[in-house]
Every structure is written in structure tokens, then in C-alpha cells.
């Protein structure tokens, strides 16, 4: 991996940033595969982020990393800059002190680095409803918005009121209604990083909310592989059906390439059994896509983001667009 020494020097000079050259990416993803990023920059606050993005506006390729739960990094690595928000972006503000006395919707402000399941517990225990669907979705709040994460018929789009976005010129709030949301996607303005979000939640009964959490987590424990390295669903559900069901019907559960396996529990999950490579994972995704197309004439589209490479089936016309989240 290479990055120009001028770029590294400029990034290093930003107050409130830490630079890591040739940063191994596997530990920053839940699947645990892939090579190195040329540079990883961790920023401690929004001014440091804005200054970093201003430098990157000069033409460097960069990518904003959340908790890496929906990410696959090429074995060859990523020759650009990975931008990561520091722990100071983990916070929750605006929680009502006496939720029982609150009437009507409550606005809660959350740092983009906050982990979604933790947030779901914090608001649930305070008796706020609306985020129960998210209690089992790993990842950061910023990543959950960028991917419009969802489960059981609900998604982030339903609870987000406003998003704070930073780019090389500064940071400002944007109404969620002015963003374009779709299934597992939120189309952010080019070059924008989410730094915070305002959610609209509704006062309710904390015991009921936490009971709902337990039933969702039980359901997930029954249907998802547990304690394994994975990025969750490999493919988005096509209209009218579950991708997992189609992959299962194609007889692919348990199929392996190297140390990567199509989960025996949920066929849309890929699992790293130990020393899987990204090439192993991509070979399985290619097979899943081919077999489902052959059996059902359905073309599955990836849910996971791929950094530093193209999906093996990407034609040259698709390839020109680049995967979501990479800024050239
Ligand atoms: C076991 C398991 C179960 C899962 N179950 C679900 C599920 O039920 N439903 C679901 O929707 N997903 C699920 N996922 C996928 C994943 O957890 C979500 O998509 C999650 O919201 C991604 O967040 P992240 O912080 O990990 O993002 P990352 O994987 O780090 O990045 C994903 C995308 O978000 C962008 N991004 C991250 N942070 C920011 C930011 N601050 N500003 C701008 N862009 C940003 C990245 O650039 C990238 O394009 C699951 C994953 C696992 C491992």
C-alpha cells in the first residue's frame, strides 16, 4: 500500500487526528478478512474531521469506517485513506429525566460512533420506544444510517429526524426528509460523513420495551449463527422473498471455500471459520448468486460493502460507479 508522503504529512498535521500507515483492516471488520489500508486516520472531534476531509478533497480516495460489521476488505487491501471516528463520537443526549411525565415524541441526540445495540438498551431502559428493531443489529449509529439498517419490517429511516453531516467545508444538520432512503441504503451527499443524529422516539413502558428486546434477541438467536465471524447478510432480500431462503433452496448451506462457509444456520450468512480470505468469501458469494439465478432467475444484489475491489460479477459498466461509501 502506498500513500504520498505529502498526503501523510498533511494528515498528520491535523490537530486531533491520529495516523496509522499500512493499517491492517481485518481486525476492524467482524468477518476478519482482508489486507491493509494505505492510511487510517482517527479523528477525535468534528473540527479534526472537517480539516481531514478538506485535505482529502484534494483528490485522495477515502472511505469512512464505522464498526466494520457490514464490510469486506480486499485481500490486496485498500490504497486509500480510511477515516474513523474516535470514541468521543459515542454519546447520547436529551434523555428525559422523568420519562413517565413526558407526553408526545422525544428527540434524542446521538453521536455517530455510538453502538446501535447499546443505544437501543439505553433508550429502552428509559422507556422510549421506536428503536426495538435495532437491539440485535451490531454496528455504529453512523453506519446504521448509511446502510438504513433494519429488521422485522422497521428501519432507521423511520426514527431519524435530522443528521449532522461533515465535509471539507464544515458540519451542518440536514433533515432526514431531505435525504433519499431506500432498502438498506441512505443516499448521503457526496463526501459527507455522519457525525451525529437526532432521533424521534415515543415515551412508553420500559418493561414492555425490554420485553420486546428479549423476544427479538431470542428470535435472532434461533435464526442466526451465534459467536461466529460474519458480516450478517451477504445479499439484500429481493422483492417478494428472503435471499436466505433462495440460497438454502439451492442446497448451498454448509458449502465451503477455504475457511469460509455458507452458514448452516442461515444461508445468507457467510462465516469465517478461522483463516478465511476475502477471495474465499467472494468465491462463495459468486456461487450463491449464480445458483440462485440458475434456479429462480433472481439476481441477488450484495448487502455487504466491498472495499478495495469489485465483486467478481461486476461488469465493466457497473464497475464505473464504485461501491457506496468510497469517495474518489
Ligand atoms: C451478526 C450480524 C447481524 C446483522 N444483522 C443486521 C440486520 O438485522 N439488519 C441490518 O440492516 N444489518 C445487519 N447487519 C449489518 C450491519 O450490522 C449494519 O449494516 C450496520 O448498521 C453497519 O454499521 P457499521 O458501523 O458496522 O458500518 P460499516 O460496516 O463500518 O460501514 C458500512 C457502510 O456505512 C458507511 N458508514 C459508516 N459510518 C459512517 C458515518 N459515520 N458516516 C457516513 N457513512 C458511514 C461506510 O462508509 C459503509 O459504506 C448485521 C451484521 C452482523 C455482523
PDB file of N, CA, C and O and ligand atoms in Angstrom, residues 30 63-71 85 112 116 136-151 184 188 192-195 220 224-225 230-233 269 303 305 324-325, ligand 1:
ATOM      1  N   UNK A  30     -15.941  -7.367  11.260  1.00  0.00           N
ATOM      2  CA  UNK A  30     -16.411  -8.525  12.029  1.00  0.00           C
ATOM      3  C   UNK A  30     -16.147  -9.846  11.294  1.00  0.00           C
ATOM      4  O   UNK A  30     -16.088 -10.888  11.932  1.00  0.00           O
ATOM      5  N   UNK A  63     -12.536   6.480   2.567  1.00  0.00           N
ATOM      6  CA  UNK A  63     -13.696   5.684   2.957  1.00  0.00           C
ATOM      7  C   UNK A  63     -13.932   5.896   4.442  1.00  0.00           C
ATOM      8  O   UNK A  63     -12.987   5.882   5.224  1.00  0.00           O
ATOM      9  N   UNK A  64     -15.185   6.101   4.830  1.00  0.00           N
ATOM     10  CA  UNK A  64     -15.495   6.262   6.257  1.00  0.00           C
ATOM     11  C   UNK A  64     -15.849   4.896   6.847  1.00  0.00           C
ATOM     12  O   UNK A  64     -16.763   4.222   6.369  1.00  0.00           O
ATOM     13  N   UNK A  65     -15.119   4.503   7.864  1.00  0.00           N
ATOM     14  CA  UNK A  65     -15.335   3.212   8.529  1.00  0.00           C
ATOM     15  C   UNK A  65     -16.172   3.416   9.785  1.00  0.00           C
ATOM     16  O   UNK A  65     -15.904   4.325  10.573  1.00  0.00           O
ATOM     17  N   UNK A  66     -17.203   2.576   9.952  1.00  0.00           N
ATOM     18  CA  UNK A  66     -17.951   2.571  11.204  1.00  0.00           C
ATOM     19  C   UNK A  66     -17.392   1.469  12.091  1.00  0.00           C
ATOM     20  O   UNK A  66     -16.198   1.454  12.398  1.00  0.00           O
ATOM     21  N   UNK A  67     -18.244   0.509  12.456  1.00  0.00           N
ATOM     22  CA  UNK A  67     -17.781  -0.609  13.282  1.00  0.00           C
ATOM     23  C   UNK A  67     -17.375  -1.809  12.429  1.00  0.00           C
ATOM     24  O   UNK A  67     -17.044  -2.868  12.970  1.00  0.00           O
ATOM     25  N   UNK A  68     -17.439  -1.672  11.093  1.00  0.00           N
ATOM     26  CA  UNK A  68     -16.967  -2.735  10.208  1.00  0.00           C
ATOM     27  C   UNK A  68     -17.812  -3.997  10.245  1.00  0.00           C
ATOM     28  O   UNK A  68     -17.319  -5.092   9.959  1.00  0.00           O
ATOM     29  N   UNK A  69     -19.116  -3.861  10.575  1.00  0.00           N
ATOM     30  CA  UNK A  69     -19.973  -5.047  10.661  1.00  0.00           C
ATOM     31  C   UNK A  69     -20.668  -5.362   9.337  1.00  0.00           C
ATOM     32  O   UNK A  69     -21.381  -6.364   9.234  1.00  0.00           O
ATOM     33  N   UNK A  70     -20.485  -4.485   8.359  1.00  0.00           N
ATOM     34  CA  UNK A  70     -21.131  -4.681   7.054  1.00  0.00           C
ATOM     35  C   UNK A  70     -20.086  -4.495   5.956  1.00  0.00           C
ATOM     36  O   UNK A  70     -20.370  -3.943   4.907  1.00  0.00           O
ATOM     37  N   UNK A  71     -18.868  -4.967   6.246  1.00  0.00           N
ATOM     38  CA  UNK A  71     -17.736  -4.597   5.395  1.00  0.00           C
ATOM     39  C   UNK A  71     -16.829  -5.779   5.100  1.00  0.00           C
ATOM     40  O   UNK A  71     -16.492  -6.557   5.992  1.00  0.00           O
ATOM     41  N   UNK A  85     -14.117   7.576  13.209  1.00  0.00           N
ATOM     42  CA  UNK A  85     -14.470   8.478  14.312  1.00  0.00           C
ATOM     43  C   UNK A  85     -13.998   7.866  15.633  1.00  0.00           C
ATOM     44  O   UNK A  85     -14.199   6.670  15.875  1.00  0.00           O
ATOM     45  N   UNK A 112     -22.392   9.687  16.212  1.00  0.00           N
ATOM     46  CA  UNK A 112     -22.430   8.684  15.138  1.00  0.00           C
ATOM     47  C   UNK A 112     -21.633   7.422  15.472  1.00  0.00           C
ATOM     48  O   UNK A 112     -21.861   6.372  14.880  1.00  0.00           O
ATOM     49  N   UNK A 116     -25.149   0.752  18.083  1.00  0.00           N
ATOM     50  CA  UNK A 116     -26.612   0.712  17.969  1.00  0.00           C
ATOM     51  C   UNK A 116     -27.285  -0.163  19.037  1.00  0.00           C
ATOM     52  O   UNK A 116     -28.268   0.279  19.655  1.00  0.00           O
ATOM     53  N   UNK A 136     -30.612  -5.928  18.086  1.00  0.00           N
ATOM     54  CA  UNK A 136     -29.670  -7.003  17.738  1.00  0.00           C
ATOM     55  C   UNK A 136     -28.828  -6.687  16.519  1.00  0.00           C
ATOM     56  O   UNK A 136     -28.169  -7.577  15.981  1.00  0.00           O
ATOM     57  N   UNK A 137     -28.846  -5.434  16.076  1.00  0.00           N
ATOM     58  CA  UNK A 137     -28.069  -5.084  14.873  1.00  0.00           C
ATOM     59  C   UNK A 137     -26.743  -4.473  15.324  1.00  0.00           C
ATOM     60  O   UNK A 137     -26.723  -3.376  15.874  1.00  0.00           O
ATOM     61  N   UNK A 138     -25.641  -5.182  15.105  1.00  0.00           N
ATOM     62  CA  UNK A 138     -24.369  -4.609  15.552  1.00  0.00           C
ATOM     63  C   UNK A 138     -24.006  -3.424  14.665  1.00  0.00           C
ATOM     64  O   UNK A 138     -24.645  -3.183  13.659  1.00  0.00           O
ATOM     65  N   UNK A 139     -22.995  -2.687  15.023  1.00  0.00           N
ATOM     66  CA  UNK A 139     -22.570  -1.569  14.179  1.00  0.00           C
ATOM     67  C   UNK A 139     -22.806  -0.249  14.871  1.00  0.00           C
ATOM     68  O   UNK A 139     -23.434  -0.173  15.935  1.00  0.00           O
ATOM     69  N   UNK A 140     -22.277   0.806  14.258  1.00  0.00           N
ATOM     70  CA  UNK A 140     -22.396   2.151  14.816  1.00  0.00           C
ATOM     71  C   UNK A 140     -23.668   2.811  14.300  1.00  0.00           C
ATOM     72  O   UNK A 140     -24.241   2.390  13.290  1.00  0.00           O
ATOM     73  N   UNK A 141     -24.063   3.878  14.982  1.00  0.00           N
ATOM     74  CA  UNK A 141     -25.249   4.621  14.543  1.00  0.00           C
ATOM     75  C   UNK A 141     -25.006   5.238  13.158  1.00  0.00           C
ATOM     76  O   UNK A 141     -25.881   5.223  12.291  1.00  0.00           O
ATOM     77  N   UNK A 142     -23.787   5.761  12.929  1.00  0.00           N
ATOM     78  CA  UNK A 142     -23.470   6.338  11.604  1.00  0.00           C
ATOM     79  C   UNK A 142     -23.601   5.285  10.512  1.00  0.00           C
ATOM     80  O   UNK A 142     -24.207   5.520   9.461  1.00  0.00           O
ATOM     81  N   UNK A 143     -23.048   4.088  10.770  1.00  0.00           N
ATOM     82  CA  UNK A 143     -23.132   3.008   9.787  1.00  0.00           C
ATOM     83  C   UNK A 143     -24.573   2.560   9.584  1.00  0.00           C
ATOM     84  O   UNK A 143     -24.996   2.248   8.469  1.00  0.00           O
ATOM     85  N   UNK A 144     -25.345   2.566  10.676  1.00  0.00           N
ATOM     86  CA  UNK A 144     -26.749   2.130  10.582  1.00  0.00           C
ATOM     87  C   UNK A 144     -27.553   3.099   9.714  1.00  0.00           C
ATOM     88  O   UNK A 144     -28.458   2.676   8.987  1.00  0.00           O
ATOM     89  N   UNK A 145     -27.210   4.379   9.781  1.00  0.00           N
ATOM     90  CA  UNK A 145     -27.937   5.340   8.942  1.00  0.00           C
ATOM     91  C   UNK A 145     -27.483   5.192   7.487  1.00  0.00           C
ATOM     92  O   UNK A 145     -28.310   5.110   6.582  1.00  0.00           O
ATOM     93  N   UNK A 146     -26.158   5.099   7.288  1.00  0.00           N
ATOM     94  CA  UNK A 146     -25.638   4.985   5.911  1.00  0.00           C
ATOM     95  C   UNK A 146     -26.197   3.742   5.217  1.00  0.00           C
ATOM     96  O   UNK A 146     -26.377   3.744   3.995  1.00  0.00           O
ATOM     97  N   UNK A 147     -26.465   2.682   5.990  1.00  0.00           N
ATOM     98  CA  UNK A 147     -26.973   1.444   5.379  1.00  0.00           C
ATOM     99  C   UNK A 147     -28.486   1.302   5.573  1.00  0.00           C
ATOM    100  O   UNK A 147     -29.051   0.269   5.236  1.00  0.00           O
ATOM    101  N   UNK A 148     -29.100   2.316   6.165  1.00  0.00           N
ATOM    102  CA  UNK A 148     -30.528   2.231   6.531  1.00  0.00           C
ATOM    103  C   UNK A 148     -30.824   0.859   7.130  1.00  0.00           C
ATOM    104  O   UNK A 148     -31.690   0.110   6.657  1.00  0.00           O
ATOM    105  N   UNK A 149     -30.052   0.556   8.185  1.00  0.00           N
ATOM    106  CA  UNK A 149     -30.162  -0.771   8.811  1.00  0.00           C
ATOM    107  C   UNK A 149     -31.582  -0.996   9.319  1.00  0.00           C
ATOM    108  O   UNK A 149     -32.262  -0.062   9.768  1.00  0.00           O
ATOM    109  N   UNK A 150     -32.005  -2.231   9.263  1.00  0.00           N
ATOM    110  CA  UNK A 150     -33.358  -2.531   9.714  1.00  0.00           C
ATOM    111  C   UNK A 150     -33.564  -4.004   9.957  1.00  0.00           C
ATOM    112  O   UNK A 150     -32.704  -4.832   9.639  1.00  0.00           O
ATOM    113  N   UNK A 151     -34.685  -4.309  10.562  1.00  0.00           N
ATOM    114  CA  UNK A 151     -35.049  -5.705  10.824  1.00  0.00           C
ATOM    115  C   UNK A 151     -36.529  -5.753  11.147  1.00  0.00           C
ATOM    116  O   UNK A 151     -37.085  -4.780  11.680  1.00  0.00           O
ATOM    117  N   UNK A 184     -31.981  -0.738   2.761  1.00  0.00           N
ATOM    118  CA  UNK A 184     -30.570  -0.890   3.140  1.00  0.00           C
ATOM    119  C   UNK A 184     -29.650   0.150   2.502  1.00  0.00           C
ATOM    120  O   UNK A 184     -28.447  -0.087   2.357  1.00  0.00           O
ATOM    121  N   UNK A 188     -26.374   9.619   0.940  1.00  0.00           N
ATOM    122  CA  UNK A 188     -25.834  10.814   1.584  1.00  0.00           C
ATOM    123  C   UNK A 188     -25.235  11.722   0.516  1.00  0.00           C
ATOM    124  O   UNK A 188     -24.808  11.244  -0.540  1.00  0.00           O
ATOM    125  N   UNK A 192     -19.796  13.220   2.325  1.00  0.00           N
ATOM    126  CA  UNK A 192     -20.283  13.568   3.672  1.00  0.00           C
ATOM    127  C   UNK A 192     -20.057  12.424   4.656  1.00  0.00           C
ATOM    128  O   UNK A 192     -20.197  11.253   4.307  1.00  0.00           O
ATOM    129  N   UNK A 193     -19.722  12.787   5.882  1.00  0.00           N
ATOM    130  CA  UNK A 193     -19.608  11.825   6.985  1.00  0.00           C
ATOM    131  C   UNK A 193     -20.644  12.209   8.040  1.00  0.00           C
ATOM    132  O   UNK A 193     -20.793  13.387   8.378  1.00  0.00           O
ATOM    133  N   UNK A 194     -21.359  11.219   8.546  1.00  0.00           N
ATOM    134  CA  UNK A 194     -22.351  11.477   9.599  1.00  0.00           C
ATOM    135  C   UNK A 194     -21.604  11.613  10.929  1.00  0.00           C
ATOM    136  O   UNK A 194     -20.815  10.731  11.286  1.00  0.00           O
ATOM    137  N   UNK A 195     -21.847  12.711  11.636  1.00  0.00           N
ATOM    138  CA  UNK A 195     -21.184  12.898  12.929  1.00  0.00           C
ATOM    139  C   UNK A 195     -22.163  12.724  14.091  1.00  0.00           C
ATOM    140  O   UNK A 195     -21.758  12.386  15.201  1.00  0.00           O
ATOM    141  N   UNK A 220     -33.561 -13.868  17.021  1.00  0.00           N
ATOM    142  CA  UNK A 220     -32.300 -13.793  16.277  1.00  0.00           C
ATOM    143  C   UNK A 220     -31.398 -14.963  16.653  1.00  0.00           C
ATOM    144  O   UNK A 220     -30.713 -15.526  15.799  1.00  0.00           O
ATOM    145  N   UNK A 224     -30.054 -16.969  13.549  1.00  0.00           N
ATOM    146  CA  UNK A 224     -28.750 -16.506  13.053  1.00  0.00           C
ATOM    147  C   UNK A 224     -27.629 -17.317  13.699  1.00  0.00           C
ATOM    148  O   UNK A 224     -27.737 -17.684  14.867  1.00  0.00           O
ATOM    149  N   UNK A 225     -26.518 -17.520  12.983  1.00  0.00           N
ATOM    150  CA  UNK A 225     -25.387 -18.197  13.641  1.00  0.00           C
ATOM    151  C   UNK A 225     -24.851 -17.326  14.777  1.00  0.00           C
ATOM    152  O   UNK A 225     -24.829 -16.109  14.653  1.00  0.00           O
ATOM    153  N   UNK A 230     -18.683 -12.905  11.042  1.00  0.00           N
ATOM    154  CA  UNK A 230     -19.565 -12.750   9.888  1.00  0.00           C
ATOM    155  C   UNK A 230     -19.866 -11.271   9.694  1.00  0.00           C
ATOM    156  O   UNK A 230     -19.597 -10.470  10.594  1.00  0.00           O
ATOM    157  N   UNK A 231     -20.399 -10.902   8.519  1.00  0.00           N
ATOM    158  CA  UNK A 231     -20.882  -9.531   8.352  1.00  0.00           C
ATOM    159  C   UNK A 231     -22.404  -9.521   8.217  1.00  0.00           C
ATOM    160  O   UNK A 231     -22.982  -8.604   7.673  1.00  0.00           O
ATOM    161  N   UNK A 232     -23.054 -10.575   8.726  1.00  0.00           N
ATOM    162  CA  UNK A 232     -24.512 -10.633   8.606  1.00  0.00           C
ATOM    163  C   UNK A 232     -24.886 -11.040   7.190  1.00  0.00           C
ATOM    164  O   UNK A 232     -24.196 -11.857   6.574  1.00  0.00           O
ATOM    165  N   UNK A 233     -25.964 -10.484   6.683  1.00  0.00           N
ATOM    166  CA  UNK A 233     -26.471 -10.918   5.377  1.00  0.00           C
ATOM    167  C   UNK A 233     -25.530 -10.505   4.246  1.00  0.00           C
ATOM    168  O   UNK A 233     -25.131  -9.341   4.146  1.00  0.00           O
ATOM    169  N   UNK A 269     -25.881 -15.924   5.516  1.00  0.00           N
ATOM    170  CA  UNK A 269     -24.731 -15.505   6.326  1.00  0.00           C
ATOM    171  C   UNK A 269     -23.494 -16.279   5.873  1.00  0.00           C
ATOM    172  O   UNK A 269     -23.550 -17.490   5.715  1.00  0.00           O
ATOM    173  N   UNK A 303     -25.526  -6.985  -0.033  1.00  0.00           N
ATOM    174  CA  UNK A 303     -25.830  -6.050   1.051  1.00  0.00           C
ATOM    175  C   UNK A 303     -24.509  -5.550   1.645  1.00  0.00           C
ATOM    176  O   UNK A 303     -24.370  -4.391   2.001  1.00  0.00           O
ATOM    177  N   UNK A 305     -20.711  -4.197   1.970  1.00  0.00           N
ATOM    178  CA  UNK A 305     -19.871  -3.268   1.195  1.00  0.00           C
ATOM    179  C   UNK A 305     -18.507  -3.896   0.978  1.00  0.00           C
ATOM    180  O   UNK A 305     -17.950  -4.467   1.915  1.00  0.00           O
ATOM    181  N   UNK A 324     -20.914   1.982  -2.788  1.00  0.00           N
ATOM    182  CA  UNK A 324     -21.306   3.099  -1.944  1.00  0.00           C
ATOM    183  C   UNK A 324     -20.301   3.296  -0.814  1.00  0.00           C
ATOM    184  O   UNK A 324     -19.806   2.327  -0.267  1.00  0.00           O
ATOM    185  N   UNK A 325     -20.023   4.527  -0.450  1.00  0.00           N
ATOM    186  CA  UNK A 325     -19.166   4.800   0.700  1.00  0.00           C
ATOM    187  C   UNK A 325     -17.746   5.168   0.331  1.00  0.00           C
ATOM    188  O   UNK A 325     -17.010   5.670   1.166  1.00  0.00           O
TER     189      UNK A 325
HETATM  190  C1  LIG B   1     -24.212 -10.667  13.092  1.00  0.00           C
HETATM  191  C2  LIG B   1     -24.703  -9.518  12.251  1.00  0.00           C
HETATM  192  C3  LIG B   1     -26.053  -9.283  12.125  1.00  0.00           C
HETATM  193  C4  LIG B   1     -26.527  -8.211  11.356  1.00  0.00           C
HETATM  194  N1  LIG B   1     -27.869  -8.002  11.268  1.00  0.00           N
HETATM  195  C5  LIG B   1     -28.320  -6.957  10.553  1.00  0.00           C
HETATM  196  C6  LIG B   1     -29.732  -6.695  10.482  1.00  0.00           C
HETATM  197  O1  LIG B   1     -30.564  -7.373  11.074  1.00  0.00           O
HETATM  198  N2  LIG B   1     -30.144  -5.641   9.741  1.00  0.00           N
HETATM  199  C7  LIG B   1     -29.241  -4.824   9.074  1.00  0.00           C
HETATM  200  O2  LIG B   1     -29.686  -3.860   8.427  1.00  0.00           O
HETATM  201  N3  LIG B   1     -27.910  -5.055   9.123  1.00  0.00           N
HETATM  202  C8  LIG B   1     -27.434  -6.083   9.844  1.00  0.00           C
HETATM  203  N4  LIG B   1     -26.090  -6.315   9.899  1.00  0.00           N
HETATM  204  C9  LIG B   1     -25.173  -5.460   9.117  1.00  0.00           C
HETATM  205  C10 LIG B   1     -24.604  -4.267   9.902  1.00  0.00           C
HETATM  206  O3  LIG B   1     -24.597  -4.529  11.288  1.00  0.00           O
HETATM  207  C11 LIG B   1     -25.365  -2.958   9.664  1.00  0.00           C
HETATM  208  O4  LIG B   1     -25.426  -2.648   8.309  1.00  0.00           O
HETATM  209  C12 LIG B   1     -24.678  -1.820  10.439  1.00  0.00           C
HETATM  210  O5  LIG B   1     -25.595  -0.786  10.570  1.00  0.00           O
HETATM  211  C13 LIG B   1     -23.404  -1.293   9.775  1.00  0.00           C
HETATM  212  O6  LIG B   1     -22.800  -0.362  10.671  1.00  0.00           O
HETATM  213  P1  LIG B   1     -21.212  -0.241  10.814  1.00  0.00           P
HETATM  214  O7  LIG B   1     -20.948   0.881  11.750  1.00  0.00           O
HETATM  215  O8  LIG B   1     -20.630  -1.533  11.180  1.00  0.00           O
HETATM  216  O9  LIG B   1     -20.814   0.191   9.338  1.00  0.00           O
HETATM  217  P2  LIG B   1     -19.538  -0.271   8.495  1.00  0.00           P
HETATM  218  O10 LIG B   1     -19.636  -1.733   8.208  1.00  0.00           O
HETATM  219  O11 LIG B   1     -18.293   0.201   9.128  1.00  0.00           O
HETATM  220  O12 LIG B   1     -19.795   0.548   7.141  1.00  0.00           O
HETATM  221  C14 LIG B   1     -20.946   0.283   6.370  1.00  0.00           C
HETATM  222  C15 LIG B   1     -21.227   1.490   5.468  1.00  0.00           C
HETATM  223  O13 LIG B   1     -21.572   2.608   6.293  1.00  0.00           O
HETATM  224  C16 LIG B   1     -20.739   3.727   5.976  1.00  0.00           C
HETATM  225  N5  LIG B   1     -20.533   4.489   7.220  1.00  0.00           N
HETATM  226  C17 LIG B   1     -20.171   4.022   8.435  1.00  0.00           C
HETATM  227  N6  LIG B   1     -20.109   5.035   9.332  1.00  0.00           N
HETATM  228  C18 LIG B   1     -20.425   6.158   8.657  1.00  0.00           C
HETATM  229  C19 LIG B   1     -20.521   7.537   9.015  1.00  0.00           C
HETATM  230  N7  LIG B   1     -20.284   7.966  10.272  1.00  0.00           N
HETATM  231  N8  LIG B   1     -20.840   8.443   8.044  1.00  0.00           N
HETATM  232  C20 LIG B   1     -21.071   8.033   6.774  1.00  0.00           C
HETATM  233  N9  LIG B   1     -21.013   6.738   6.372  1.00  0.00           N
HETATM  234  C21 LIG B   1     -20.687   5.819   7.306  1.00  0.00           C
HETATM  235  C22 LIG B   1     -19.455   3.121   5.453  1.00  0.00           C
HETATM  236  O14 LIG B   1     -18.747   4.052   4.657  1.00  0.00           O
HETATM  237  C23 LIG B   1     -20.001   1.945   4.654  1.00  0.00           C
HETATM  238  O15 LIG B   1     -20.438   2.355   3.376  1.00  0.00           O
HETATM  239  C24 LIG B   1     -25.600  -7.369  10.677  1.00  0.00           C
HETATM  240  C25 LIG B   1     -24.216  -7.617  10.806  1.00  0.00           C
HETATM  241  C26 LIG B   1     -23.760  -8.669  11.590  1.00  0.00           C
HETATM  242  C27 LIG B   1     -22.287  -8.871  11.746  1.00  0.00           C
END
